[in-house]
Amino acid sequence: MNIILLGPPGAGKGTQAQRLVEGHGMRQLSTGDMLRAAVKAGTPVGLQAKAVMERGELVSDGIVSALIGEELDAMGADTGAIFDGYPRTAAQAESLDAILAERGRKLEHVIELDVDEDALVERITGRFTCAGCGKGYHDKFEQPRLAGTCDKCGGTEFKRRPDDNEETVRTRLAEYRAKTAPILPIYEERGIVSRVNGMADIDDVTRAIERILRS
Ligand code: ADP
Ligand code: ADP
Ligand code: ZN
């Protein structure tokens, strides 16, 4: 099974993808995570992407589509893919069709996480992740069960993203509205879009997605 999680920054794509990975043995393909790894490693892609990401603008279509192709080739042909944060433009949606077709994969669901824009700034400015395993948390909405200790790996170091500040979030939201939201009709025409209320509790959102995957 191959699915896309679609929604603005802070909608809950990463949170839900991590849960699907645990529950279904699928693989999360997050272009944001791949780009951050490239920045950290100082690769040519990372050097090109760093400033663009800090401004909250979109990295070029060619770069992210190449990363997605490489990741798919590195995973088992039977392992399902959860696309998180990709595609983000019409050109990327077109590339994804070709990338999947070349590998004999079919896109089953596009799940749109529907959220109030007012809630997104609070979600993003309160977001942090475990430095050891990458599990996502939130200052108010999803704290570790034991303060300062990761539920998943026991790690005690956490990090915040440099682009998770109010100003950059506004740019990222504008990019989403201008370039990403307009790709939905491509998938609506194919009858594979489902909408989930992303304002519900994290567990309820997971349950709604599980229902869609079973359908
Ligand atoms: P969020 O999950 O908050 O929406 P991401 O981690 O997906 O953020 O993306 C962080 C940044 O990485 C984006 O603001 C953009 O600069 C870059 N990026 C990630 N994915 C893509 C993509 N598919 N196309 C272009 N840029 C991307
Ligand atoms: P995205 O990957 O779409 O940018 P995340 O999954 O990283 O979004 O979620 C952004 C922040 O909001 C995280 O700190 C996460 O813990 C929190 N969050 C995610 N889903 C919900 C929800 N349904 N209700 C409240 N907070 C949530
Ligand atoms: Zn951890």
Short mmCIF file of C-alpha atoms and ligand atoms in Angstrom, two decimals:
data_model
loop_
_atom_site.label_atom_id
_atom_site.label_comp_id
_atom_site.label_asym_id
_atom_site.label_seq_id
_atom_site.Cartn_x
_atom_site.Cartn_y
_atom_site.Cartn_z
CA MET A 1 0.00 0.00 0.00
CA ASN A 2 1.22 3.50 -0.91
CA ILE A 3 -0.42 6.54 0.64
CA ILE A 4 0.08 10.29 0.79
CA LEU A 5 -0.55 12.31 3.95
CA LEU A 6 -1.42 15.81 2.85
CA GLY A 7 -1.89 18.90 4.99
CA PRO A 8 -0.27 22.19 5.99
CA PRO A 9 2.74 22.38 8.32
CA GLY A 10 1.68 21.22 11.77
CA ALA A 11 -1.36 19.29 10.54
CA GLY A 12 -0.05 16.08 12.12
CA LYS A 13 1.41 14.26 9.10
CA GLY A 14 4.62 13.23 10.84
CA THR A 15 2.82 12.22 14.04
CA GLN A 16 0.38 9.99 12.15
CA ALA A 17 3.07 8.58 9.85
CA GLN A 18 5.12 7.46 12.87
CA ARG A 19 2.08 5.63 14.22
CA LEU A 20 1.38 3.91 10.90
CA VAL A 21 5.00 2.79 10.73
CA GLU A 22 4.63 1.15 14.14
CA GLY A 23 1.21 -0.37 13.52
CA HIS A 24 1.52 -1.46 9.91
CA GLY A 25 5.21 -1.96 9.18
CA MET A 26 5.02 0.73 6.53
CA ARG A 27 7.87 3.11 5.82
CA GLN A 28 7.65 6.90 6.29
CA LEU A 29 9.16 8.90 3.45
CA SER A 30 9.50 12.45 4.71
CA THR A 31 11.30 14.79 2.33
CA GLY A 32 11.64 17.25 5.24
CA ASP A 33 13.54 14.62 7.28
CA MET A 34 15.66 13.68 4.26
CA LEU A 35 16.54 17.31 3.61
CA ARG A 36 17.38 17.95 7.28
CA ALA A 37 19.68 14.90 7.21
CA ALA A 38 21.36 16.29 4.08
CA VAL A 39 21.83 19.69 5.73
CA LYS A 40 23.33 18.05 8.82
CA ALA A 41 25.69 15.92 6.71
CA GLY A 42 26.70 18.92 4.62
CA THR A 43 26.04 17.18 1.29
CA PRO A 44 25.67 19.26 -1.91
CA VAL A 45 21.88 18.91 -1.62
CA GLY A 46 22.04 20.04 1.99
CA LEU A 47 24.16 23.07 1.13
CA GLN A 48 21.62 24.08 -1.50
CA ALA A 49 18.58 23.46 0.70
CA LYS A 50 19.63 25.00 4.01
CA ALA A 51 18.83 28.67 3.39
CA VAL A 52 15.65 27.87 1.45
CA MET A 53 14.34 25.80 4.37
CA GLU A 54 15.25 28.46 6.89
CA ARG A 55 13.14 30.93 4.94
CA GLY A 56 10.24 28.45 4.76
CA GLU A 57 10.24 28.34 0.98
CA LEU A 58 10.17 25.19 -1.14
CA VAL A 59 13.29 23.33 -2.22
CA SER A 60 13.43 22.59 -5.95
CA ASP A 61 11.20 19.84 -7.34
CA GLY A 62 14.13 17.99 -8.92
CA ILE A 63 15.98 17.65 -5.62
CA VAL A 64 13.09 16.28 -3.60
CA SER A 65 11.86 13.92 -6.31
CA ALA A 66 15.37 12.46 -6.66
CA LEU A 67 15.47 11.89 -2.87
CA ILE A 68 12.12 10.08 -2.97
CA GLY A 69 13.26 7.81 -5.82
CA GLU A 70 16.44 6.90 -3.93
CA GLU A 71 14.53 6.08 -0.74
CA LEU A 72 12.03 3.89 -2.56
CA ASP A 73 14.89 1.98 -4.20
CA ALA A 74 16.48 1.41 -0.81
CA MET A 75 13.37 -0.26 0.64
CA GLY A 76 11.74 -3.63 0.03
CA ALA A 77 9.36 -3.79 -2.92
CA ASP A 78 6.63 -5.15 -0.61
CA THR A 79 6.99 -2.46 2.04
CA GLY A 80 4.24 0.15 1.91
CA ALA A 81 5.19 3.81 1.59
CA ILE A 82 3.73 6.75 3.49
CA PHE A 83 4.59 9.96 1.68
CA ASP A 84 4.82 12.72 4.29
CA GLY A 85 5.37 16.24 2.99
CA TYR A 86 5.69 15.09 -0.62
CA PRO A 87 4.37 15.90 -3.21
CA ARG A 88 4.08 19.63 -2.50
CA THR A 89 3.68 20.99 -6.06
CA ALA A 90 1.96 19.90 -9.26
CA ALA A 91 5.36 19.08 -10.78
CA GLN A 92 6.16 16.82 -7.82
CA ALA A 93 2.78 15.10 -8.13
CA GLU A 94 3.59 14.36 -11.75
CA SER A 95 7.04 13.06 -10.84
CA LEU A 96 5.55 10.84 -8.16
CA ASP A 97 3.24 9.21 -10.72
CA ALA A 98 6.26 8.34 -12.86
CA ILE A 99 8.39 7.25 -9.89
CA LEU A 100 5.66 4.88 -8.68
CA ALA A 101 4.85 3.53 -12.15
CA GLU A 102 8.52 2.77 -12.83
CA ARG A 103 8.57 0.66 -9.68
CA GLY A 104 5.23 -1.09 -10.19
CA ARG A 105 3.66 0.71 -7.23
CA LYS A 106 0.14 2.08 -7.04
CA LEU A 107 -1.15 5.02 -5.02
CA GLU A 108 -4.13 3.83 -2.97
CA HIS A 109 -5.05 6.78 -0.77
CA VAL A 110 -4.46 10.48 -0.40
CA ILE A 111 -5.45 11.42 3.13
CA GLU A 112 -6.00 15.10 3.74
CA LEU A 113 -5.63 16.30 7.32
CA ASP A 114 -8.06 19.14 7.69
CA VAL A 115 -7.05 21.72 10.33
CA ASP A 116 -7.84 25.27 11.44
CA GLU A 117 -5.02 27.55 10.40
CA ASP A 118 -5.19 29.37 13.74
CA ALA A 119 -4.13 26.18 15.51
CA LEU A 120 -1.07 25.59 13.37
CA VAL A 121 1.22 28.27 14.76
CA GLU A 122 0.66 26.95 18.30
CA ARG A 123 1.26 23.39 17.16
CA ILE A 124 4.47 24.24 15.38
CA THR A 125 6.00 26.56 17.93
CA GLY A 126 5.39 23.89 20.63
CA ARG A 127 6.83 21.01 18.59
CA PHE A 128 9.96 19.12 19.62
CA THR A 129 11.45 15.71 18.84
CA CYS A 130 13.65 13.14 20.54
CA ALA A 131 17.25 13.61 19.38
CA GLY A 132 17.83 9.87 19.67
CA CYS A 133 14.89 8.29 17.82
CA GLY A 134 13.04 11.23 16.24
CA LYS A 135 9.74 10.65 18.04
CA GLY A 136 7.62 13.80 17.90
CA TYR A 137 6.23 15.61 20.94
CA HIS A 138 4.47 18.84 21.84
CA ASP A 139 4.84 21.15 24.87
CA LYS A 140 1.09 21.08 25.48
CA PHE A 141 -0.51 18.35 23.36
CA GLU A 142 1.86 15.38 23.60
CA GLN A 143 4.39 15.46 26.39
CA PRO A 144 6.60 12.48 27.26
CA ARG A 145 4.91 10.34 29.93
CA LEU A 146 7.94 10.88 32.19
CA ALA A 147 9.12 14.49 31.88
CA GLY A 148 12.41 14.79 30.05
CA THR A 149 12.54 11.14 28.95
CA CYS A 150 11.51 9.80 25.54
CA ASP A 151 8.64 7.26 25.74
CA LYS A 152 10.06 5.29 22.87
CA CYS A 153 13.83 5.07 23.41
CA GLY A 154 14.45 6.47 26.91
CA GLY A 155 16.60 9.25 25.47
CA THR A 156 16.89 12.49 27.42
CA GLU A 157 17.95 14.86 24.65
CA PHE A 158 15.39 16.70 22.58
CA LYS A 159 15.59 19.18 19.74
CA ARG A 160 13.58 21.91 18.03
CA ARG A 161 13.70 22.90 14.38
CA PRO A 162 15.15 26.29 13.44
CA ASP A 163 12.24 26.84 11.01
CA ASP A 164 9.58 26.21 13.67
CA ASN A 165 9.14 29.88 14.49
CA GLU A 166 6.08 32.03 13.90
CA GLU A 167 7.50 34.08 11.02
CA THR A 168 8.72 31.09 9.01
CA VAL A 169 5.47 29.25 9.68
CA ARG A 170 3.57 32.09 7.99
CA THR A 171 5.72 31.68 4.86
CA ARG A 172 5.33 27.89 4.95
CA LEU A 173 1.55 28.28 5.21
CA ALA A 174 1.51 30.68 2.26
CA GLU A 175 3.57 28.18 0.23
CA TYR A 176 1.11 25.43 1.15
CA ARG A 177 -1.88 27.50 0.09
CA ALA A 178 -0.31 28.65 -3.18
CA LYS A 179 1.43 25.47 -4.35
CA THR A 180 0.33 22.40 -2.42
CA ALA A 181 -3.42 22.75 -1.82
CA PRO A 182 -3.97 23.14 -5.61
CA ILE A 183 -2.72 19.56 -6.25
CA LEU A 184 -5.69 18.01 -4.42
CA PRO A 185 -7.99 18.08 -7.48
CA ILE A 186 -5.52 15.86 -9.38
CA TYR A 187 -6.20 13.12 -6.84
CA GLU A 188 -9.87 13.96 -6.36
CA GLU A 189 -10.43 13.19 -10.04
CA ARG A 190 -9.06 9.72 -9.39
CA GLY A 191 -11.44 9.23 -6.45
CA ILE A 192 -8.70 8.45 -3.93
CA VAL A 193 -8.93 11.43 -1.57
CA SER A 194 -10.25 11.04 1.98
CA ARG A 195 -10.60 13.88 4.43
CA VAL A 196 -9.87 13.50 8.13
CA ASN A 197 -10.56 16.02 10.87
CA GLY A 198 -7.03 16.90 11.97
CA MET A 199 -8.33 18.98 14.89
CA ALA A 200 -9.46 15.82 16.72
CA ASP A 201 -7.31 14.17 19.40
CA ILE A 202 -4.21 12.45 18.05
CA ASP A 203 -5.65 8.98 18.82
CA ASP A 204 -8.94 9.80 17.09
CA VAL A 205 -7.11 10.98 13.99
CA THR A 206 -5.18 7.69 13.95
CA ARG A 207 -8.44 5.73 14.23
CA ALA A 208 -9.98 7.69 11.34
CA ILE A 209 -6.93 6.96 9.16
CA GLU A 210 -7.03 3.27 10.10
CA ARG A 211 -10.64 3.13 8.92
CA ILE A 212 -9.65 4.60 5.57
CA LEU A 213 -6.81 2.09 5.14
CA ARG A 214 -9.23 -0.78 5.77
CA SER A 215 -11.76 0.54 3.24
P1 ADP B 1 6.30 20.30 7.95
O1 ADP B 1 6.22 18.86 8.33
O2 ADP B 1 6.27 21.18 9.14
O3 ADP B 1 5.31 20.70 6.92
P2 ADP B 1 8.66 19.52 6.49
O4 ADP B 1 9.57 18.85 7.46
O5 ADP B 1 7.83 18.65 5.63
O6 ADP B 1 7.75 20.54 7.31
O7 ADP B 1 9.47 20.50 5.56
C1 ADP B 1 10.41 21.43 6.07
C2 ADP B 1 10.97 22.25 4.92
O8 ADP B 1 11.69 21.40 4.01
C3 ADP B 1 9.93 22.95 4.04
O9 ADP B 1 9.55 24.21 4.56
C4 ADP B 1 10.68 23.07 2.71
O10 ADP B 1 11.64 24.12 2.75
C5 ADP B 1 11.46 21.76 2.66
N1 ADP B 1 10.69 20.67 2.00
C6 ADP B 1 10.26 19.51 2.57
N2 ADP B 1 9.62 18.75 1.69
C7 ADP B 1 9.61 19.43 0.51
C8 ADP B 1 9.07 19.19 -0.78
N3 ADP B 1 8.37 18.05 -1.05
N4 ADP B 1 9.27 20.13 -1.74
C9 ADP B 1 9.96 21.25 -1.49
N5 ADP B 1 10.48 21.56 -0.30
C10 ADP B 1 10.32 20.66 0.71
P1 ADP B 2 3.39 17.93 10.38
O1 ADP B 2 4.28 16.72 10.16
O2 ADP B 2 2.12 17.87 9.58
O3 ADP B 2 4.12 19.22 10.17
P2 ADP B 2 3.44 17.11 13.20
O4 ADP B 2 2.97 15.69 13.12
O5 ADP B 2 4.90 17.31 13.42
O6 ADP B 2 2.93 17.94 11.90
O7 ADP B 2 2.62 17.85 14.35
C1 ADP B 2 2.93 19.18 14.73
C2 ADP B 2 2.86 19.28 16.26
O8 ADP B 2 1.49 19.18 16.69
C3 ADP B 2 3.63 18.20 16.99
O9 ADP B 2 4.26 18.76 18.12
C4 ADP B 2 2.56 17.19 17.41
O10 ADP B 2 2.87 16.56 18.64
C5 ADP B 2 1.30 18.05 17.54
N1 ADP B 2 0.09 17.36 17.06
C6 ADP B 2 -0.02 16.50 16.01
N2 ADP B 2 -1.30 16.08 15.85
C7 ADP B 2 -2.02 16.72 16.82
C8 ADP B 2 -3.42 16.69 17.20
N3 ADP B 2 -4.32 15.95 16.53
N4 ADP B 2 -3.76 17.47 18.25
C9 ADP B 2 -2.86 18.22 18.94
N5 ADP B 2 -1.55 18.27 18.63
C10 ADP B 2 -1.13 17.53 17.60
ZN ZN B 3 13.47 8.68 21.55
#
